Structure formats: structure tokens, C-alpha cells
Amino acid sequence: YMVTLEDSFIPHLRVSNHYKSIFKDKTNDADARNYIKKKIMSAKWLIESIEQRQQTLYNVASEIVKAQNDFLDHGLSHLRPLKMQDVADRLGIHVSTVSRAIAEKYIQTPRGIFAMKFFFSGAVKTEEGDESRVRVKQRVKEVIEQEDRRNPLSDDEVADKLKAQGIDIARRTVTKYRKALRIASSRQRREY
């Protein structure tokens, strides 16, 4: 996969040649030249900060693509748990920098457009290792979709089915995920 930033909407910033020439001209007033020097330095700092921010965003996106390659190839069932701290450690930056970089940013993938925060989900312990919370929510949904509508599964029974599949999950977690997915309770799902 190739990572690119959509930065065509960001204007190309530069310091005006007019002000550079005023600063370089030794015949101009010293106070004016010092004032312009400070403003040029501030402008350069701003330009460098924007470029650094773009580079950080690119680096974080690249790390997401590396970590979530299976998701990009096969979909939600292959989403891996990923922590911002892991990405920050790989990039040698602070975790808050990662958090700020991805705030309200989106990534277009073969699977659709996702908020970058989507890829940073916690993990749930399974017999085979860690599985992302997003994937566990999906499995809760799958278990409920396969139930007998005349005798729907309680949250305890859903938890038991997932435990049989190797996912150690509490009933209250099933309830939380079910509500987050806007799935009604077993009594409300019953069909007569």
C-alpha cells in the first residue's frame, strides 16, 4: 500500500521576497530591519512547524498501514489491536503527539474511509493472543445474528458462546458492546 497525504488544500507558504530584500538592504533603518528579521524568523518557524506536522501525520499513517495490513487485505475480521504508545515508540515521539496528529483525521483505504482513531483499539485476551475490541464487537454481533429469533440469547449466553470460541469476555462487556452496536436486549429481539 502507498501512503500519500491529501494536502492540496494547504496553501504553499513562503516568506515574501519583498520583505527579504528590505531585511538584506543595509541602507534601511536598523529598527525596521530587526522588526522584519523577527517576523521572518516567526514565519519560517510556522512553515517548518506545518511541514513537521505533515511529516508526523505521514509517519503515523505509514505505521497504521504496516500494522493493519491484514485488515486492508481482508477486512474487519483481521483488524489487529494497536496502541498509540506502540506507534509513538516506533517513531520516537511522545504518545500525545500521535494523539494530536490523528485527531479529526481520516484515512481512505480499500475497505472505506475511517477515522484514524479507529485503528487504535484496545485488546481483548483470547486463547490465540490479543484481539481488537472492534473485532470482538463484530463477533458479538455475529453470534446474535445467528441466534434463533424465537429463543434469543441472553448476554450471559452470548458471553458463553464467545468463551467457547476462545474469547474471555464478561457478560457486562457483552452488554456494553451490544448497546454500542444498538442491538436490542434478548426480550426485545424475540419473535413470536
XYZ file of N, CA and C in Angstrom:
576
model
N 0.835 -1.186 0.000
C 0.000 0.000 0.000
C 0.878 1.246 0.000
N 0.380 2.279 -0.622
C 1.125 3.528 -0.711
C 0.406 4.599 0.113
N 1.144 5.254 0.982
C 0.580 6.306 1.821
C 0.884 7.653 1.178
N -0.157 8.447 0.983
C 0.011 9.817 0.488
C -0.877 10.728 1.313
N -0.451 11.969 1.461
C -1.253 12.954 2.176
C -2.019 13.790 1.177
N -3.263 14.028 1.491
C -4.069 14.918 0.651
C -3.842 16.326 1.202
N -2.862 17.009 0.636
C -2.530 18.328 1.142
C -2.702 19.425 0.097
N -3.474 19.130 -0.935
C -3.673 20.126 -1.989
C -4.441 21.348 -1.482
N -5.184 21.190 -0.394
C -5.950 22.312 0.156
C -5.093 23.213 1.040
N -3.882 22.771 1.377
C -2.989 23.580 2.198
C -2.202 24.514 1.278
N -2.318 25.791 1.482
C -1.597 26.714 0.591
C -0.088 26.599 0.777
N 0.637 26.841 -0.292
C 2.096 26.829 -0.225
C 2.540 28.125 0.452
N 3.182 28.002 1.593
C 3.595 29.175 2.357
C 5.065 29.477 2.108
N 5.369 30.753 2.026
C 6.757 31.180 1.878
C 6.865 32.621 2.360
N 8.099 33.029 2.613
C 8.353 34.397 3.045
C 8.478 35.260 1.793
N 7.810 36.384 1.806
C 7.801 37.290 0.665
C 9.217 37.789 0.342
N 9.558 37.780 -0.933
C 10.858 38.295 -1.370
C 10.994 39.787 -1.062
N 9.881 40.497 -1.074
C 9.893 41.929 -0.766
C 10.478 42.166 0.627
N 9.997 41.403 1.615
C 10.485 41.583 2.987
C 11.916 41.070 3.148
N 12.262 40.030 2.418
C 13.645 39.554 2.445
C 14.591 40.642 1.940
N 14.186 41.318 0.868
C 15.057 42.356 0.299
C 15.172 43.553 1.249
N 14.094 43.908 1.956
C 14.165 45.002 2.939
C 15.140 44.626 4.051
N 15.081 43.380 4.496
C 15.968 42.920 5.563
C 17.431 42.924 5.108
N 17.688 42.502 3.879
C 19.056 42.391 3.379
C 19.673 43.759 3.041
N 18.840 44.754 2.736
C 19.340 46.081 2.344
C 19.854 46.816 3.583
N 21.175 46.977 3.662
C 21.827 47.583 4.826
C 21.531 49.090 4.950
N 21.019 49.698 3.886
C 20.721 51.135 3.937
C 19.410 51.431 4.657
N 18.583 50.404 4.892
C 17.307 50.589 5.597
C 17.551 50.782 7.089
N 16.577 51.381 7.756
C 16.624 51.649 9.191
C 16.878 50.352 9.976
N 17.769 50.367 10.943
C 18.150 49.181 11.727
C 16.963 48.616 12.504
N 16.122 49.511 13.072
C 14.944 49.049 13.815
C 13.967 48.322 12.896
N 13.784 48.857 11.704
C 12.883 48.224 10.735
C 13.439 46.862 10.316
N 14.752 46.804 10.103
C 15.376 45.534 9.707
C 15.257 44.496 10.828
N 15.433 44.913 12.083
C 15.291 43.986 13.216
C 13.853 43.491 13.344
N 12.911 44.402 13.161
C 11.497 44.025 13.215
C 11.180 42.991 12.128
N 11.629 43.262 10.901
C 11.381 42.340 9.790
C 12.096 41.014 10.022
N 13.304 41.053 10.600
C 14.046 39.820 10.898
C 13.237 38.929 11.848
N 12.668 39.537 12.898
C 11.847 38.772 13.852
C 10.631 38.157 13.162
N 9.996 38.937 12.300
C 8.806 38.441 11.588
C 9.176 37.331 10.604
N 10.305 37.454 9.931
C 10.762 36.402 9.006
C 11.057 35.120 9.786
N 11.715 35.258 10.947
C 12.012 34.076 11.775
C 10.720 33.407 12.251
N 9.733 34.229 12.631
C 8.439 33.666 13.055
C 7.752 32.940 11.908
N 7.817 33.522 10.726
C 7.196 32.899 9.553
C 7.887 31.577 9.223
N 9.210 31.562 9.273
C 9.953 30.319 8.996
C 9.611 29.249 10.027
N 9.487 29.659 11.296
C 9.117 28.704 12.340
C 7.746 28.105 12.045
N 6.785 28.946 11.652
C 5.436 28.470 11.327
C 5.471 27.492 10.155
N 6.205 27.840 9.107
C 6.292 26.976 7.926
C 6.907 25.629 8.294
N 7.981 25.662 9.076
C 8.637 24.419 9.498
C 7.724 23.586 10.393
N 6.948 24.242 11.246
C 6.017 23.528 12.124
C 4.941 22.807 11.320
N 4.420 23.477 10.309
C 3.397 22.851 9.453
C 3.993 21.662 8.708
N 5.198 21.823 8.181
C 5.862 20.721 7.477
C 6.129 19.551 8.415
N 6.556 19.853 9.648
C 6.809 18.787 10.622
C 5.516 18.066 10.982
N 4.435 18.820 11.121
C 3.138 18.217 11.434
C 2.696 17.282 10.312
N 2.868 17.715 9.074
C 2.523 16.877 7.925
C 3.383 15.610 7.908
N 4.670 15.750 8.212
C 5.565 14.595 8.230
C 5.163 13.619 9.328
N 4.796 14.146 10.489
C 4.346 13.289 11.597
C 3.081 12.541 11.202
N 2.142 13.231 10.583
C 0.910 12.583 10.131
C 1.221 11.484 9.121
N 2.113 11.754 8.202
C 2.525 10.753 7.208
C 3.158 9.541 7.898
N 4.044 9.788 8.853
C 4.721 8.690 9.554
C 3.730 7.839 10.348
N 2.783 8.480 11.015
C 1.777 7.737 11.783
C 0.903 6.913 10.832
N 0.485 7.504 9.726
C -0.330 6.777 8.742
C 0.440 5.579 8.195
N 1.719 5.748 7.948
C 2.549 4.640 7.454
C 2.613 3.506 8.465
N 2.728 3.848 9.741
C 2.761 2.830 10.798
C 1.417 2.112 10.908
N 0.322 2.846 10.740
C -1.009 2.221 10.761
C -1.119 1.220 9.619
N -0.689 1.619 8.441
C -0.771 0.732 7.272
C 0.074 -0.521 7.490
N 1.273 -0.368 8.050
C 2.128 -1.536 8.335
C 1.446 -2.476 9.322
N 0.892 -1.889 10.396
C 0.296 -2.709 11.457
C -1.021 -3.339 11.035
N -1.772 -2.671 10.168
C -3.114 -3.139 9.816
C -3.186 -3.674 8.389
N -2.086 -4.191 7.874
C -2.038 -4.712 6.513
C -3.079 -5.807 6.280
N -3.234 -6.707 7.251
C -4.222 -7.786 7.106
C -5.642 -7.229 7.022
N -5.929 -6.186 7.815
C -7.244 -5.545 7.739
C -7.467 -4.985 6.339
N -6.460 -4.321 5.795
C -6.589 -3.722 4.472
C -6.810 -4.787 3.400
N -6.200 -5.951 3.585
C -6.353 -7.045 2.625
C -7.673 -7.796 2.786
N -8.075 -8.059 4.039
C -9.167 -8.999 4.287
C -10.372 -8.437 5.027
N -10.287 -7.251 5.600
C -11.436 -6.662 6.259
C -11.416 -6.728 7.763
N -12.546 -6.387 8.361
C -12.692 -6.197 9.799
C -12.259 -7.400 10.625
N -12.467 -8.584 10.120
C -12.109 -9.770 10.897
C -10.609 -9.867 11.133
N -9.815 -9.070 10.440
C -8.356 -9.120 10.589
C -7.780 -7.848 11.207
N -8.638 -7.021 11.817
C -8.162 -5.817 12.489
C -7.358 -6.214 13.717
N -6.175 -5.678 13.852
C -5.292 -6.011 14.971
C -5.366 -4.954 16.058
N -5.155 -5.371 17.298
C -5.066 -4.369 18.369
C -3.835 -3.499 18.126
N -3.960 -2.220 18.339
C -2.852 -1.298 18.128
C -2.968 -0.183 19.158
N -1.861 0.106 19.819
C -1.842 1.173 20.825
C -1.064 2.366 20.286
N -1.530 3.552 20.653
C -0.812 4.760 20.246
C 0.615 4.747 20.797
N 0.780 4.189 21.986
C 2.110 4.135 22.599
C 3.073 3.320 21.744
N 2.587 2.227 21.146
C 3.441 1.405 20.280
C 3.913 2.201 19.065
N 3.001 2.948 18.448
C 3.357 3.770 17.286
C 4.314 4.871 17.711
N 4.049 5.501 18.850
C 4.924 6.570 19.347
C 6.330 6.026 19.596
N 6.418 4.839 20.180
C 7.737 4.235 20.441
C 8.479 3.951 19.139
N 7.771 3.437 18.138
C 8.410 3.137 16.851
C 8.909 4.402 16.155
N 8.182 5.499 16.337
C 8.550 6.751 15.666
C 9.471 7.629 16.515
N 9.632 7.267 17.783
C 10.484 8.057 18.666
C 9.867 9.396 19.040
N 8.535 9.424 19.177
C 7.834 10.649 19.560
C 6.959 10.353 20.772
N 6.402 11.387 21.367
C 5.541 11.212 22.536
C 4.161 10.751 22.090
N 3.506 9.972 22.929
C 2.183 9.439 22.602
C 1.165 10.568 22.384
N 1.319 11.681 23.093
C 0.392 12.806 22.896
C 0.557 13.412 21.502
N 1.755 13.323 20.934
C 1.978 13.811 19.575
C 1.197 12.964 18.585
N 1.187 11.656 18.808
C 0.405 10.758 17.948
C -1.071 11.101 18.079
N -1.533 11.271 19.297
C -2.942 11.573 19.537
C -3.357 12.875 18.845
N -2.536 13.915 18.972
C -2.859 15.191 18.324
C -2.792 15.074 16.803
N -1.833 14.293 16.315
C -1.660 14.165 14.859
C -2.881 13.527 14.195
N -3.512 12.570 14.875
C -4.619 11.843 14.248
C -5.992 12.417 14.595
N -6.031 13.407 15.472
C -7.310 13.985 15.881
C -8.045 14.555 14.663
N -9.249 14.074 14.467
C -10.122 14.515 13.376
C -9.486 14.335 11.994
N -8.652 13.299 11.857
C -8.036 12.967 10.567
C -8.610 11.635 10.096
N -8.697 11.485 8.791
C -9.293 10.290 8.204
C -8.323 9.673 7.215
N -8.514 8.371 7.002
C -7.667 7.645 6.076
C -8.560 6.869 5.114
N -8.279 6.999 3.835
C -9.035 6.277 2.817
C -8.313 4.968 2.542
N -9.050 3.871 2.639
C -8.482 2.539 2.447
C -9.341 1.779 1.434
N -8.864 0.617 0.998
C -9.704 -0.219 0.128
C -10.985 -0.681 0.829
N -11.017 -0.586 2.169
C -12.180 -1.004 2.959
C -13.108 0.154 3.291
N -12.767 1.355 2.832
C -13.588 2.530 3.101
C -12.767 3.630 3.754
N -13.463 4.674 4.167
C -12.822 5.797 4.832
C -13.069 5.663 6.324
N -11.988 5.764 7.097
C -12.070 5.578 8.545
C -11.368 6.730 9.253
N -11.892 7.080 10.429
C -11.158 7.996 11.303
C -9.879 7.264 11.704
N -8.775 7.964 11.748
C -7.514 7.308 12.083
C -7.563 6.701 13.489
N -8.363 7.279 14.373
C -8.502 6.738 15.732
C -9.112 5.332 15.717
N -9.863 5.007 14.679
C -10.490 3.690 14.562
C -9.462 2.571 14.682
N -8.267 2.799 14.160
C -7.248 1.753 14.123
C -6.546 1.543 15.463
N -6.786 2.432 16.405
C -6.183 2.307 17.726
C -7.224 1.792 18.704
N -7.419 0.493 18.678
C -8.393 -0.101 19.587
C -7.641 -0.938 20.603
N -8.225 -1.050 21.754
C -7.621 -1.870 22.787
C -7.735 -3.334 22.418
N -7.241 -4.167 23.301
C -7.220 -5.597 23.028
C -8.042 -6.359 24.061
N -8.554 -7.493 23.626
C -9.235 -8.442 24.491
C -8.427 -9.732 24.420
N -8.162 -10.325 25.577
C -7.366 -11.558 25.623
C -8.166 -12.727 25.045
N -7.519 -13.482 24.188
C -8.105 -14.707 23.646
C -7.084 -15.823 23.803
N -7.512 -17.044 23.523
C -6.595 -18.181 23.608
C -5.468 -18.056 22.587
N -5.740 -17.390 21.485
C -4.759 -17.261 20.406
C -3.953 -15.977 20.500
N -4.123 -15.192 21.566
C -3.439 -13.909 21.714
C -4.455 -12.798 21.876
N -4.043 -11.601 21.580
C -4.943 -10.457 21.709
C -5.760 -10.262 20.442
N -6.993 -9.819 20.647
C -7.863 -9.497 19.517
C -8.423 -8.099 19.762
N -8.587 -7.314 18.702
C -9.046 -5.934 18.873
C -10.478 -5.901 19.393
N -10.783 -4.854 20.140
C -12.141 -4.682 20.664
C -13.147 -4.544 19.530
N -12.726 -3.884 18.462
C -13.618 -3.723 17.310
C -14.004 -5.091 16.760
N -13.035 -5.979 16.654
C -13.301 -7.326 16.143
C -14.174 -8.112 17.117
N -13.967 -7.959 18.411
C -14.796 -8.664 19.395
C -16.239 -8.162 19.318
N -16.415 -6.845 19.139
C -17.774 -6.312 18.949
C -18.422 -6.964 17.729
N -17.648 -7.102 16.670
C -18.159 -7.726 15.451
C -18.566 -9.172 15.729
N -17.796 -9.855 16.545
C -18.132 -11.252 16.857
C -19.376 -11.349 17.737
N -19.570 -10.380 18.627
C -20.813 -10.330 19.415
C -21.990 -10.191 18.457
N -21.863 -9.291 17.499
C -22.920 -9.079 16.509
C -23.188 -10.351 15.707
N -22.127 -11.043 15.295
C -22.280 -12.279 14.513
C -23.002 -13.361 15.303
N -22.652 -13.507 16.582
C -23.314 -14.515 17.422
C -24.801 -14.197 17.525
N -25.138 -12.937 17.743
C -26.543 -12.547 17.877
C -27.290 -12.722 16.560
N -26.640 -12.425 15.441
C -27.289 -12.583 14.133
C -27.606 -14.047 13.826
N -26.848 -14.977 14.407
C -27.046 -16.403 14.126
C -27.980 -17.079 15.120
N -28.510 -16.336 16.080
C -29.365 -16.935 17.101
C -30.738 -17.300 16.537
N -31.442 -18.135 17.276
C -32.826 -18.480 16.961
C -33.694 -17.327 17.456
N -34.368 -16.651 16.543
C -35.156 -15.461 16.908
C -36.325 -15.792 17.847
N -36.770 -17.037 17.849
C -37.848 -17.407 18.763
C -37.324 -17.634 20.177
N -36.017 -17.851 20.283
C -35.388 -18.061 21.590
C -34.031 -17.336 21.596
N -34.046 -16.003 21.618
C -32.795 -15.243 21.527
C -31.880 -15.475 22.728
N -30.602 -15.265 22.498
C -29.584 -15.487 23.524
C -29.516 -14.317 24.497
N -29.371 -14.638 25.763
C -29.132 -13.588 26.757
C -27.669 -13.159 26.641
N -27.321 -12.066 27.290
C -25.931 -11.606 27.252
C -24.991 -12.635 27.876
N -25.469 -13.335 28.917
C -24.672 -14.410 29.528
C -24.405 -15.520 28.514
N -25.427 -15.890 27.759
C -25.278 -16.962 26.762
C -24.354 -16.528 25.614
N -24.420 -15.259 25.231
C -23.506 -14.751 24.204
C -22.079 -14.822 24.724
N -21.867 -14.418 25.973
C -20.532 -14.490 26.582
C -20.037 -15.932 26.616
N -20.939 -16.873 26.957
C -20.557 -18.290 26.991
C -20.160 -18.794 25.604
N -20.910 -18.402 24.574
C -20.572 -18.814 23.195
C -19.207 -18.268 22.784
N -18.929 -17.014 23.144
C -17.639 -16.422 22.805
C -16.506 -17.092 23.591
N -16.790 -17.459 24.846
C -15.772 -18.175 25.628
C -15.465 -19.518 24.987
N -16.479 -20.152 24.430
C -16.271 -21.427 23.730
C -15.409 -21.229 22.478
N -15.437 -20.015 21.933
C -14.612 -19.690 20.763
C -13.226 -19.181 21.170
N -12.969 -19.142 22.497
C -11.651 -18.730 22.978
C -11.528 -17.274 23.348
N -12.660 -16.558 23.418
C -12.629 -15.143 23.785
C -13.174 -15.003 25.195
N -12.306 -14.625 26.119
C -12.710 -14.480 27.514
C -13.328 -13.106 27.698
N -14.658 -13.079 27.785
C -15.385 -11.807 27.855
C -16.481 -11.929 28.909
N -16.654 -10.872 29.661
C -17.673 -10.864 30.720
C -19.036 -10.488 30.141
N -20.091 -10.888 30.870
C -21.449 -10.569 30.445
C -21.646 -9.062 30.325
N -21.118 -8.302 31.292
C -21.301 -6.843 31.257
C -20.606 -6.225 30.042
N -19.516 -6.844 29.581
C -18.838 -6.356 28.375
C -19.683 -6.654 27.149
N -20.304 -7.826 27.124
C -21.221 -8.158 26.027
C -22.364 -7.142 25.999
N -22.909 -6.823 27.163
C -23.999 -5.848 27.258
C -23.541 -4.487 26.716
N -22.353 -4.059 27.130
C -21.815 -2.774 26.676
C -21.644 -2.758 25.157
N -21.059 -3.822 24.603
C -20.844 -3.895 23.158
C -22.175 -3.975 22.407
N -23.128 -4.746 22.948
C -24.442 -4.887 22.313
C -25.138 -3.532 22.245
N -25.066 -2.782 23.342
C -25.684 -1.450 23.366
C -24.967 -0.504 22.404
N -23.646 -0.596 22.343
C -22.878 0.255 21.424
C -23.245 -0.048 19.975
N -23.577 -1.299 19.694
C -23.975 -1.711 18.349
C -25.458 -1.463 18.087
N -26.157 -0.935 19.091
C -27.597 -0.645 19.013
C -28.404 -1.905 18.729
N -28.040 -2.969 19.433
C -28.766 -4.231 19.336
C -29.652 -4.332 20.572
N -30.899 -4.623 20.367
C -31.868 -4.692 21.461
C -31.551 -5.866 22.396
N -32.154 -5.842 23.584
C -31.978 -6.942 24.545
C -32.671 -8.196 24.021
N -32.404 -9.335 24.648
C -32.971 -10.618 24.174
C -34.499 -10.583 24.196
N -35.083 -9.960 25.207
C -36.555 -9.869 25.275
C -37.109 -9.063 24.113
N -36.395 -8.003 23.741
C -36.872 -7.143 22.643
C -36.601 -7.770 21.271
N -35.649 -8.704 21.200
C -35.332 -9.344 19.930
C -36.222 -10.563 19.649
N -36.936 -11.026 20.642
C -37.750 -12.226 20.484
C -38.841 -12.032 19.432
N -38.952 -13.022 18.540
C -40.009 -13.039 17.527
C -40.944 -14.189 17.843
N -42.237 -13.931 17.763
C -43.218 -14.954 18.100
C -43.820 -15.556 16.867
